[in-house]
CSV table of C-alpha atoms in Angstrom, one decimal:
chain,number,residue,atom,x,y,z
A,1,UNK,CA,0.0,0.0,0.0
A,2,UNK,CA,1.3,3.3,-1.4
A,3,UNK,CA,1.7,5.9,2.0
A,4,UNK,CA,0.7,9.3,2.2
A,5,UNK,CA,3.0,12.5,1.7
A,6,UNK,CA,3.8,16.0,2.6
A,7,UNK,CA,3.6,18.1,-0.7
A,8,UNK,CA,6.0,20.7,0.6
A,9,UNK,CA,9.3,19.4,-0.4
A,10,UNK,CA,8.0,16.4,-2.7
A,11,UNK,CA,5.5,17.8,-5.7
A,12,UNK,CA,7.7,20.3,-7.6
A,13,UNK,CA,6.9,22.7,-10.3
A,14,UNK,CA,8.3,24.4,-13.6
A,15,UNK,CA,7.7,27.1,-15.9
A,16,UNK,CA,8.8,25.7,-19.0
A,17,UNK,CA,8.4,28.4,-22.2
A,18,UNK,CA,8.7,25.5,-24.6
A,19,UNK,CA,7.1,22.5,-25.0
A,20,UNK,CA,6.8,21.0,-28.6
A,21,UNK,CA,4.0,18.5,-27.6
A,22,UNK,CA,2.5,18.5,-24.3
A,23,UNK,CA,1.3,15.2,-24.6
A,24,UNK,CA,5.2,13.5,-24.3
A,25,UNK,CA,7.3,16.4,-22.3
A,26,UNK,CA,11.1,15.7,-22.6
A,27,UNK,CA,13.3,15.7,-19.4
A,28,UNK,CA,15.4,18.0,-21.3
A,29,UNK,CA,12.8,20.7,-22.0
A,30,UNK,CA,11.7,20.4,-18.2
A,31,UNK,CA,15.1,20.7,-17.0
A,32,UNK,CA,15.9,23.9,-19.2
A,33,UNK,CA,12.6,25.4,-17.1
A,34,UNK,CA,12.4,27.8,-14.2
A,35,UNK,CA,12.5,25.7,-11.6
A,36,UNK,CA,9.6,27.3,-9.2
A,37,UNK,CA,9.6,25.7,-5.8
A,38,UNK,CA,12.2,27.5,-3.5
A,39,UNK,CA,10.7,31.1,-4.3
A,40,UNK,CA,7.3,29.4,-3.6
A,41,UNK,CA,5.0,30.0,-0.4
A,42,UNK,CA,1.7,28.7,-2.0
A,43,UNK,CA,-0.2,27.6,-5.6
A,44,UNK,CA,-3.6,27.1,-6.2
A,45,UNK,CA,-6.0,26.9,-9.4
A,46,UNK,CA,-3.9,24.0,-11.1
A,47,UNK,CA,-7.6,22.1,-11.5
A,48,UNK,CA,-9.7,20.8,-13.8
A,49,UNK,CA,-13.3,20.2,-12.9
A,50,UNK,CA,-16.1,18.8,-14.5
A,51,UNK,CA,-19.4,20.7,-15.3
A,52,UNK,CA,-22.8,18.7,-15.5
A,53,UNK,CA,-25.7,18.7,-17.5
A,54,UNK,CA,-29.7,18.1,-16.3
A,55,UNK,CA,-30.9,15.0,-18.0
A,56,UNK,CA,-34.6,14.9,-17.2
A,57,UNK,CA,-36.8,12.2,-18.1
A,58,UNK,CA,-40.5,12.1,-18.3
A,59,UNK,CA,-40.4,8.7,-17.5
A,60,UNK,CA,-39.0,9.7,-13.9
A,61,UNK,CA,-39.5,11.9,-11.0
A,62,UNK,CA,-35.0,11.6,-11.0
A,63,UNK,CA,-33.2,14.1,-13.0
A,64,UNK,CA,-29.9,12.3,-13.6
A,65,UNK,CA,-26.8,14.3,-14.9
A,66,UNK,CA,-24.0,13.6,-18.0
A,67,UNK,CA,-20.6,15.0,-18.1
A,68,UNK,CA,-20.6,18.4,-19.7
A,69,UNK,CA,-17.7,20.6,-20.6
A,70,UNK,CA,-14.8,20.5,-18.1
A,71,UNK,CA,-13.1,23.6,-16.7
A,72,UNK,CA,-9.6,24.9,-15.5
A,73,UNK,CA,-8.6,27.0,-12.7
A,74,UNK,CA,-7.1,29.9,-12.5
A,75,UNK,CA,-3.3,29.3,-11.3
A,76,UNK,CA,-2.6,31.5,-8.7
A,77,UNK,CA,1.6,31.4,-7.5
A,78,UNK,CA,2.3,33.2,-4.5
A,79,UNK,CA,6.5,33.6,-4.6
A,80,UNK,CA,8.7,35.5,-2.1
A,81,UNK,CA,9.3,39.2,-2.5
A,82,UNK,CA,12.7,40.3,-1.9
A,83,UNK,CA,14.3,44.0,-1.6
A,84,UNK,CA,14.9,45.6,-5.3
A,85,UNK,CA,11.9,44.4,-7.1
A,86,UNK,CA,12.3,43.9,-10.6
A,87,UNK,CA,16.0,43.3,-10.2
A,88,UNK,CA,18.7,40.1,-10.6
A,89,UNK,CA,17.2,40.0,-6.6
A,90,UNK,CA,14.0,38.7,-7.8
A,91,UNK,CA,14.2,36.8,-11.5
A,92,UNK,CA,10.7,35.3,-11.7
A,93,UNK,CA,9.8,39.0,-11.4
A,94,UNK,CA,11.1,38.6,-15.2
A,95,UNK,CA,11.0,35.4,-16.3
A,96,UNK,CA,6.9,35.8,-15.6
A,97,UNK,CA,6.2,38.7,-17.2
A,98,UNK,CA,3.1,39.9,-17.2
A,99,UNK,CA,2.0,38.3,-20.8
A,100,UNK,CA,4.4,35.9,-20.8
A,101,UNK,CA,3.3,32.2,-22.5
A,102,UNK,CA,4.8,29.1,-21.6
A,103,UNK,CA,3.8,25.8,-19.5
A,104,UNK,CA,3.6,25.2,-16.0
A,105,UNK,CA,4.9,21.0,-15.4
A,106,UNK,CA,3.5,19.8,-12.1
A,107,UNK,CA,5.2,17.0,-10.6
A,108,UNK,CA,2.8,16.2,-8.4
A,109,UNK,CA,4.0,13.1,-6.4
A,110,UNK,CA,7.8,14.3,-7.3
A,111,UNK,CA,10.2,12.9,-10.0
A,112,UNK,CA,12.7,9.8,-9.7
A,113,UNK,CA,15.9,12.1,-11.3
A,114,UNK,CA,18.5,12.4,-9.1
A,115,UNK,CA,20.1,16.4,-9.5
A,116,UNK,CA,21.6,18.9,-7.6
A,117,UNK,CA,20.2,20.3,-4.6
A,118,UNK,CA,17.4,21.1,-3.7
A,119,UNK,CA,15.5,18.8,-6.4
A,120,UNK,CA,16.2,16.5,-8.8
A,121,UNK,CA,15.7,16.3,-12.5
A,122,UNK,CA,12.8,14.8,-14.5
A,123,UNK,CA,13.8,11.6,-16.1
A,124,UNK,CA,11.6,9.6,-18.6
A,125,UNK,CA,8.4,8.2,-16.9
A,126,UNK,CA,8.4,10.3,-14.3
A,127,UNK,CA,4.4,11.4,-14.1
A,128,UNK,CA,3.8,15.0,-14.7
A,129,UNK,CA,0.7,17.4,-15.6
A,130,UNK,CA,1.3,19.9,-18.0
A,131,UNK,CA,-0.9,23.2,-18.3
A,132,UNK,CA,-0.6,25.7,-21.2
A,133,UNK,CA,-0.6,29.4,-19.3
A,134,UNK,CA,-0.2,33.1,-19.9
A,135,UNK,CA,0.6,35.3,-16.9
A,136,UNK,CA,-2.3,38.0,-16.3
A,137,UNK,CA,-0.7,39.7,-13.5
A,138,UNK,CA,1.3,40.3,-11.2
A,139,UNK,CA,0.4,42.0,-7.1
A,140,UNK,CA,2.4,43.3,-4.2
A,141,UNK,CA,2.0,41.8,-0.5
A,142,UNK,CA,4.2,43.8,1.8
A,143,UNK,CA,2.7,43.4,5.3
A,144,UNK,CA,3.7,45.3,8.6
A,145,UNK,CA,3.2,42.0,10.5
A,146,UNK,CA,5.2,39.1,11.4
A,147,UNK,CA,4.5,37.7,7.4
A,148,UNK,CA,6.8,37.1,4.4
A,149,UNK,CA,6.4,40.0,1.6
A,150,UNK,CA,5.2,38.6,-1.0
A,151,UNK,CA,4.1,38.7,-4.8
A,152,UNK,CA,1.2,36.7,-6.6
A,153,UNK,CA,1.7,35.8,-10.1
A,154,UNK,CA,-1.9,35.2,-11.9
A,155,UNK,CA,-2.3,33.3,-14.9
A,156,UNK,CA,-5.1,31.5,-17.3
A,157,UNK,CA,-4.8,28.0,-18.4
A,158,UNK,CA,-5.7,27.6,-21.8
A,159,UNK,CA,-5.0,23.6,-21.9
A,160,UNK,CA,-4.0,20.6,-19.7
A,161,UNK,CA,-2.6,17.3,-20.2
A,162,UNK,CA,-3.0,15.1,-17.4
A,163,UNK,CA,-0.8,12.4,-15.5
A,164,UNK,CA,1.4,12.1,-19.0
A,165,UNK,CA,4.6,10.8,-18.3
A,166,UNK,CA,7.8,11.9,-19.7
A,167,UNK,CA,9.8,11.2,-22.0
């Protein structure tokens, strides 16, 4: 039986601006990504969820649903903020341009490559998701409390493959 995990420090996540076919991601375009995890506090919006659709009957006092369209999330990155903004101090500031295309890779359960601290590289059939994405926006969080500054990076997905594996 399979055991349960933390996320934090096992799932990892890239921005990747090329991907010839998202339905067989090489290592080698993965590697050559942002590697996103230790300027991450938080994600969320890396979903898709289904939509149903009413199917009454006349013959029945049930009204019984089909799968309709399915919808992504809105990815939502929350990253640390460091002193200089948009300077060599904060390079996702950059590399996620506001506009900016590309593919976010989600290893969710990890990868099996071994690498250089702190992760390790994809390596074929290592199971990833990959989601097509433009970044929206970007916001500020400095607080006054006892809290990280921060920035949010928002983007739209336009497309997702699901638990491919890689090649």
């Amino acid at each position: 039986m399979a055991s349960e995990f933390q996320a934090s420090g096992v799932a990892q996540l890239w921005f990747v601006p090329v991907i010839a076919d998202m339905d067989a991601p090489t290592a080698a375009a993965i590697a050559a990504g942002e590697y996103l995890n230790c300027e991450l506090i938080g994600f969320e919006g890396l979903t898709l969820e289904q939509t149903y659709i009413e199917n009454p009957s006349g013959c029945s006092k049930i009204v019984g649903k089909v799968a309709g369209l399915s919808n992504l999330g809105e990815p939502k990155f929350d990253f640390k903020l460091y002193d200089g903004g948009v300077t060599a101090s904060n390079p996702l500031l950059t590399d996620l341009a506001v506009g900016t295309e590309g593919y976010i890779v989600y290893a969710y359960s990890g990868v099996n490559g071994a690498g250089n601290a702190p992760h390790g590289a994809p390596i074929a059939l290592d199971m990833v998701n990959v989601y097509k994405v433009q970044v929206g926006s970007h916001s500020f969080m400095t607080p006054f409390s006892n809290d990280i500054a921060k920035w949010t990076c928002a983007m739209s997905a336009s497309t997702v493959v699901q638990e491919v594996a890689v090649v």
